[in-house]
PDB file of C-alpha atoms and ligand atoms in Angstrom:
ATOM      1  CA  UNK A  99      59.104  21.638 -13.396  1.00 95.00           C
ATOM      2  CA  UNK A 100      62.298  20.843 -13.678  1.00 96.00           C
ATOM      3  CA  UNK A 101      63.214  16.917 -12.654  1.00 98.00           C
ATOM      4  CA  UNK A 102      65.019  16.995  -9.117  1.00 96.00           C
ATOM      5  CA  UNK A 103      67.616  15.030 -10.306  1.00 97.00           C
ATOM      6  CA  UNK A 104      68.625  17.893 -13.128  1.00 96.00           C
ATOM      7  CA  UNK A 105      68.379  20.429 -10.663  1.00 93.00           C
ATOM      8  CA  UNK A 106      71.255  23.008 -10.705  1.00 93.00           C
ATOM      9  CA  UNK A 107      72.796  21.220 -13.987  1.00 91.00           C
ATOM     10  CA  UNK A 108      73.611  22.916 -16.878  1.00 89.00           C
ATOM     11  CA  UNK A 109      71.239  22.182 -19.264  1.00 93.00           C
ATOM     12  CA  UNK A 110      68.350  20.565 -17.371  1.00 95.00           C
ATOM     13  CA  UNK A 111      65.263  18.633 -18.347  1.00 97.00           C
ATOM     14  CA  UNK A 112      62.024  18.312 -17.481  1.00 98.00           C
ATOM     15  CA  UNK A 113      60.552  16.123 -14.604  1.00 98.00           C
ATOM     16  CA  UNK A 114      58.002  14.890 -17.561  1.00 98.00           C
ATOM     17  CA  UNK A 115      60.544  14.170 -19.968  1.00 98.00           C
ATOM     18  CA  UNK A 116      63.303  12.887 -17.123  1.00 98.00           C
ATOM     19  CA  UNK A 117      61.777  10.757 -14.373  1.00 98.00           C
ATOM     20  CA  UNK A 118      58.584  10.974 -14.203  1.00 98.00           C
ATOM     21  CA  UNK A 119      57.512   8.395 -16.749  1.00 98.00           C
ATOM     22  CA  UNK A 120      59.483   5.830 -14.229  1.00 98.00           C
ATOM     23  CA  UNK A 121      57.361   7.382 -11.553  1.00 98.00           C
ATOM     24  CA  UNK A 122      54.093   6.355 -13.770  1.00 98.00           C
ATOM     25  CA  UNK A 123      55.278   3.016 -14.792  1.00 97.00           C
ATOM     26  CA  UNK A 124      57.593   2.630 -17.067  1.00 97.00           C
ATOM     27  CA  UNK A 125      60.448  -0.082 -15.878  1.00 96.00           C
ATOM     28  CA  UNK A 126      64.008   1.449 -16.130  1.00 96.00           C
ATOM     29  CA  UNK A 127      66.606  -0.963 -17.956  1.00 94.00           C
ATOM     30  CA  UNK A 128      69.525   1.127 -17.804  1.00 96.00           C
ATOM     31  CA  UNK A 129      70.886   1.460 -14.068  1.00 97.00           C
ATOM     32  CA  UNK A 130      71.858   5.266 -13.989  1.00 97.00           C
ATOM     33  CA  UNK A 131      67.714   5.781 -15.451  1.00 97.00           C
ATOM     34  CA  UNK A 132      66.877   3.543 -11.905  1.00 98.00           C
ATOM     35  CA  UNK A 133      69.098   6.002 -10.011  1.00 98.00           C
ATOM     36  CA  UNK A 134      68.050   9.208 -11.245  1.00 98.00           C
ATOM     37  CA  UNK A 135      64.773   7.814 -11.042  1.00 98.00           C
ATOM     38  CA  UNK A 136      65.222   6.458  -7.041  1.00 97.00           C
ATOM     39  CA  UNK A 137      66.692  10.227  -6.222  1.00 97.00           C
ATOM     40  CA  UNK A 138      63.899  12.127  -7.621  1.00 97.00           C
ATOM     41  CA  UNK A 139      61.122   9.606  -5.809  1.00 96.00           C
ATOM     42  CA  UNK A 140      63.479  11.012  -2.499  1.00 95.00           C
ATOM     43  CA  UNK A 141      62.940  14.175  -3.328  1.00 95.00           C
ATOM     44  CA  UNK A 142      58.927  14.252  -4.204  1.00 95.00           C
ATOM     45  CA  UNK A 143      58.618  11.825  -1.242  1.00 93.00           C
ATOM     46  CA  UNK A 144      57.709   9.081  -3.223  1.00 95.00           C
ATOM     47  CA  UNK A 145      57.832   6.191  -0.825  1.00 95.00           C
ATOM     48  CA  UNK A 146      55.825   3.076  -2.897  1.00 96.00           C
ATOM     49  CA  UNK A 147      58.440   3.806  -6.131  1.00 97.00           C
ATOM     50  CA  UNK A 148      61.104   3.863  -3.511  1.00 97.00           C
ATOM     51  CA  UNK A 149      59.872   0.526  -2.220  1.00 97.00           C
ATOM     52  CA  UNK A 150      59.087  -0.967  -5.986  1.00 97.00           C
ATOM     53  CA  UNK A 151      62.905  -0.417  -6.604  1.00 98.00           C
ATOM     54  CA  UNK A 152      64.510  -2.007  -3.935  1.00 98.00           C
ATOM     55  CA  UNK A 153      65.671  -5.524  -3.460  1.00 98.00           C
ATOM     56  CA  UNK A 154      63.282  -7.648  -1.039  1.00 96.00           C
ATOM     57  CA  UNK A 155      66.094  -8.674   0.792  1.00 97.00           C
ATOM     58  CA  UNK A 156      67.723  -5.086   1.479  1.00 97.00           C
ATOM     59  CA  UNK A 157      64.670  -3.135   1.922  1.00 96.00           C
ATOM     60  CA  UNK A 158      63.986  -1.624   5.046  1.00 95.00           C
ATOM     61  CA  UNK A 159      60.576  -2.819   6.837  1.00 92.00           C
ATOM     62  CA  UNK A 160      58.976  -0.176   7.425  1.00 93.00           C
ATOM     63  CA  UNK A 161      60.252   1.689   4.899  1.00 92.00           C
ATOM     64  CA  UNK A 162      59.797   5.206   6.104  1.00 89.00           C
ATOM     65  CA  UNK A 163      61.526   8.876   4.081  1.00 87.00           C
ATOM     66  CA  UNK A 164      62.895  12.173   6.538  1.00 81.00           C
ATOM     67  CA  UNK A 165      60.474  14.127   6.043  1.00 75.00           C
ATOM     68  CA  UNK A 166      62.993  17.407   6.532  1.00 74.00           C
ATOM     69  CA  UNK A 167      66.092  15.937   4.478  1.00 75.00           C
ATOM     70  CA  UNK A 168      66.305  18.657   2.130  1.00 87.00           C
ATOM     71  CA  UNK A 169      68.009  16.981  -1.431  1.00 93.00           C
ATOM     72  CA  UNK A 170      69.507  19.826  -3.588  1.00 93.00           C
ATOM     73  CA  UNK A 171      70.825  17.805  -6.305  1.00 95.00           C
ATOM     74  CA  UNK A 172      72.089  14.464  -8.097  1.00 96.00           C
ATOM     75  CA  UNK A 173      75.902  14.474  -9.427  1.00 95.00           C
ATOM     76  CA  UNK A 174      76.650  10.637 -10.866  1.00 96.00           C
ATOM     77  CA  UNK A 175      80.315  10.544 -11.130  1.00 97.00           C
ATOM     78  CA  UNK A 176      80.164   7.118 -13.109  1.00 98.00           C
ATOM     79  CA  UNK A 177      78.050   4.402 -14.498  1.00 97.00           C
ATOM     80  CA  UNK A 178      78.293   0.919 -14.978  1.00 94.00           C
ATOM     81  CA  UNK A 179      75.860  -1.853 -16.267  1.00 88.00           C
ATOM     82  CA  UNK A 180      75.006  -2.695 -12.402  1.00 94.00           C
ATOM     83  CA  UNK A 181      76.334  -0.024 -10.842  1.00 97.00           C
ATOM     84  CA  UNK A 182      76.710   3.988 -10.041  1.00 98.00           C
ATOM     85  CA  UNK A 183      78.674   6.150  -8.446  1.00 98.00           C
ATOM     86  CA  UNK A 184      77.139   9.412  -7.329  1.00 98.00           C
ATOM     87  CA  UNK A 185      76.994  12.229  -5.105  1.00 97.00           C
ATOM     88  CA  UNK A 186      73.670  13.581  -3.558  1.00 96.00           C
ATOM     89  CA  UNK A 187      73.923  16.762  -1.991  1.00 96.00           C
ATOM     90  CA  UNK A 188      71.519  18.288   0.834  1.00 94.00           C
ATOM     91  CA  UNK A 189      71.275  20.826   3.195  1.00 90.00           C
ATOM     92  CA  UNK A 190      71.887  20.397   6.899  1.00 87.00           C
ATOM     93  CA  UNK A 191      71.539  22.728   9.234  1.00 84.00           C
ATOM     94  CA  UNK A 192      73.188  25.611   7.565  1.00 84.00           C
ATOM     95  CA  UNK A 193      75.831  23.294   5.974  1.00 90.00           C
ATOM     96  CA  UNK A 194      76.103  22.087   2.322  1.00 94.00           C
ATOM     97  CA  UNK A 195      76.744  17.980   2.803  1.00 95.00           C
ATOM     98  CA  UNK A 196      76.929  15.442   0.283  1.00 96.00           C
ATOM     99  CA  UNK A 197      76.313  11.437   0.543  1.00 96.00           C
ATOM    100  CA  UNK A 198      78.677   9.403  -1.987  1.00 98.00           C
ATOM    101  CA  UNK A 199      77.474   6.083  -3.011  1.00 98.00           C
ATOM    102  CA  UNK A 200      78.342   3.281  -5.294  1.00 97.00           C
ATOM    103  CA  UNK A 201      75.048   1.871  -5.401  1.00 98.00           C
ATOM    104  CA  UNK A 202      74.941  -2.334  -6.467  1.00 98.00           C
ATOM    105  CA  UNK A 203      71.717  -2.778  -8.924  1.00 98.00           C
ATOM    106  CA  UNK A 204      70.603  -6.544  -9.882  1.00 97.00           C
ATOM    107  CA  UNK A 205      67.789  -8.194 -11.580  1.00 96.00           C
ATOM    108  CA  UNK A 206      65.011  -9.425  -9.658  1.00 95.00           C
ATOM    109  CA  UNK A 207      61.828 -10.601 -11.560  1.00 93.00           C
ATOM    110  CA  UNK A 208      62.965  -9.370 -14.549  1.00 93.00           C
ATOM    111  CA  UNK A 209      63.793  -5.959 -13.305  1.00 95.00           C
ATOM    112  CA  UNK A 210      66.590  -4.487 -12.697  1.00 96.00           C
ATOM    113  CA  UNK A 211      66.603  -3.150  -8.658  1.00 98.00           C
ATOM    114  CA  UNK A 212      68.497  -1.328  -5.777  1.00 98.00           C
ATOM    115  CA  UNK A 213      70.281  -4.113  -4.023  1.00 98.00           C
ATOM    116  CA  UNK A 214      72.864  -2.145  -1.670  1.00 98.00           C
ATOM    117  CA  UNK A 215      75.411   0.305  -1.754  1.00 97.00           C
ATOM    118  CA  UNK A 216      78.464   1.925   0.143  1.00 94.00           C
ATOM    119  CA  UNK A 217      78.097   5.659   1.616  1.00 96.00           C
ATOM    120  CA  UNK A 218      79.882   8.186   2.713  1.00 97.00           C
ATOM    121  CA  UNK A 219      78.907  11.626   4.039  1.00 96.00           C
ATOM    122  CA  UNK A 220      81.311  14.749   3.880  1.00 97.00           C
ATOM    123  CA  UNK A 221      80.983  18.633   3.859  1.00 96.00           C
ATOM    124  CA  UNK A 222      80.367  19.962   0.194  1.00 95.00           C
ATOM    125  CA  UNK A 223      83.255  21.591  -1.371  1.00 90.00           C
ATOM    126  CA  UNK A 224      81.536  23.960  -4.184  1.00 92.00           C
ATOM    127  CA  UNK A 225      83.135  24.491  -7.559  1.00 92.00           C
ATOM    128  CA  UNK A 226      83.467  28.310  -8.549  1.00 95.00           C
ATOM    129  CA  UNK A 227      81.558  27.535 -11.834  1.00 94.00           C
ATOM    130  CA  UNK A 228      79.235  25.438 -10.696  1.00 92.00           C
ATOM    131  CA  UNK A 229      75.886  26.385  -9.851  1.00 93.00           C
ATOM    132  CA  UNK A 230      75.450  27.584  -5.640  1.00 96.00           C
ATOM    133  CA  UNK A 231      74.206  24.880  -3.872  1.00 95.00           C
ATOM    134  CA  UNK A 232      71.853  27.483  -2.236  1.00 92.00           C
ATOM    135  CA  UNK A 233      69.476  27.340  -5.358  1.00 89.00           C
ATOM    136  CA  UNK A 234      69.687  30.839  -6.257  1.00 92.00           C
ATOM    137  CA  UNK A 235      70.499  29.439 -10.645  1.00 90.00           C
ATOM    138  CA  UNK A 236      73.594  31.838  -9.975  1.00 94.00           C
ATOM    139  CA  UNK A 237      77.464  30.396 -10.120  1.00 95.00           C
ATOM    140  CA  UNK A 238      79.030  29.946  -6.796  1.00 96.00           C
ATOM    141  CA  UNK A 239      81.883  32.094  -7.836  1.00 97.00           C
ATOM    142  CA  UNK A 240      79.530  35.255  -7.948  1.00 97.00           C
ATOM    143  CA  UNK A 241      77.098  33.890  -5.179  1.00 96.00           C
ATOM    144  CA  UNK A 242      77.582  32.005  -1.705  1.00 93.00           C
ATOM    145  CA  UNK A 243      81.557  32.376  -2.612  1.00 92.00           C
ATOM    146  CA  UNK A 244      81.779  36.059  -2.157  1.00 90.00           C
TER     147      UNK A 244
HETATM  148 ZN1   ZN B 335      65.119  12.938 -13.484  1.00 80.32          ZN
HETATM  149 ZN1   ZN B 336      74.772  30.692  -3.086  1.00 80.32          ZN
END
């Protein structure tokens, strides 16, 4: 399976080779890996990682997932030692929307962790060579474009 977080890229990788190892265990040192990591535990419903990941003092109590937010895929725009920039896109309604965030990560117990971050949410405006946000693996330019 292909990781949800390299869905509709290029060249993607494998969930087993991408995230899922973070999923399993393994503690993510690099803050984009935590990221990627957080988006795909979105996706696959993953609510303890979710909850593992976030700062004690930010995390929501309960901590509870949409069930019917649909997640199409994970653009980071930029990456810092404690910090990333991204753009999530998911499906609403009929309507391609994305969620922008520069997400704040800090070290708590020797981990590095979600502390907060600053959204926005907008209508998707689709590049012509970049893959259709609809999923069908064809570029929007010969797909949802025409
Ligand atoms: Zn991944
Ligand atoms: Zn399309």
């Amino acid at each position: 399976m292909i990781c949800p977080c390299q869905n509709l890229q290029a060249n993607p990788v494998n969930y087993e080779k991408c995230c899922k190892p973070y999923h399993d265990g393994l503690i993510a040192k690099k803050a984009e890996a935590l990221m990627r990591s957080r988006f795909s535990a979105y996706v696959l419903g993953l609510c303890e990682y979710l909850k593992k990941t976030w700062h004690i003092s930010t995390c929501p109590q309960p901590l509870e997932l949409e069930p019917d937010s649909q997640w199409i895929k994970l653009d980071i725009i930029s990456v810092s030692n404690k910090q990333v920039h991204f753009k999530a896109y998911f499906k609403e309604d009929s309507e391609f929307k994305y969620l922008e965030e520069s997400s704040n990560f800090i070290q708590q117990d020797n981990k590095l962790v979600y502390l907060d971050g600053k959204t926005k949410v907008g209508t998707a405006h689709q590049n012509r060579n970049d893959f259709c946000l609809c999923g069908s693996g064809k570029k929007y330019k010969k797909c949802c474009a025409q």
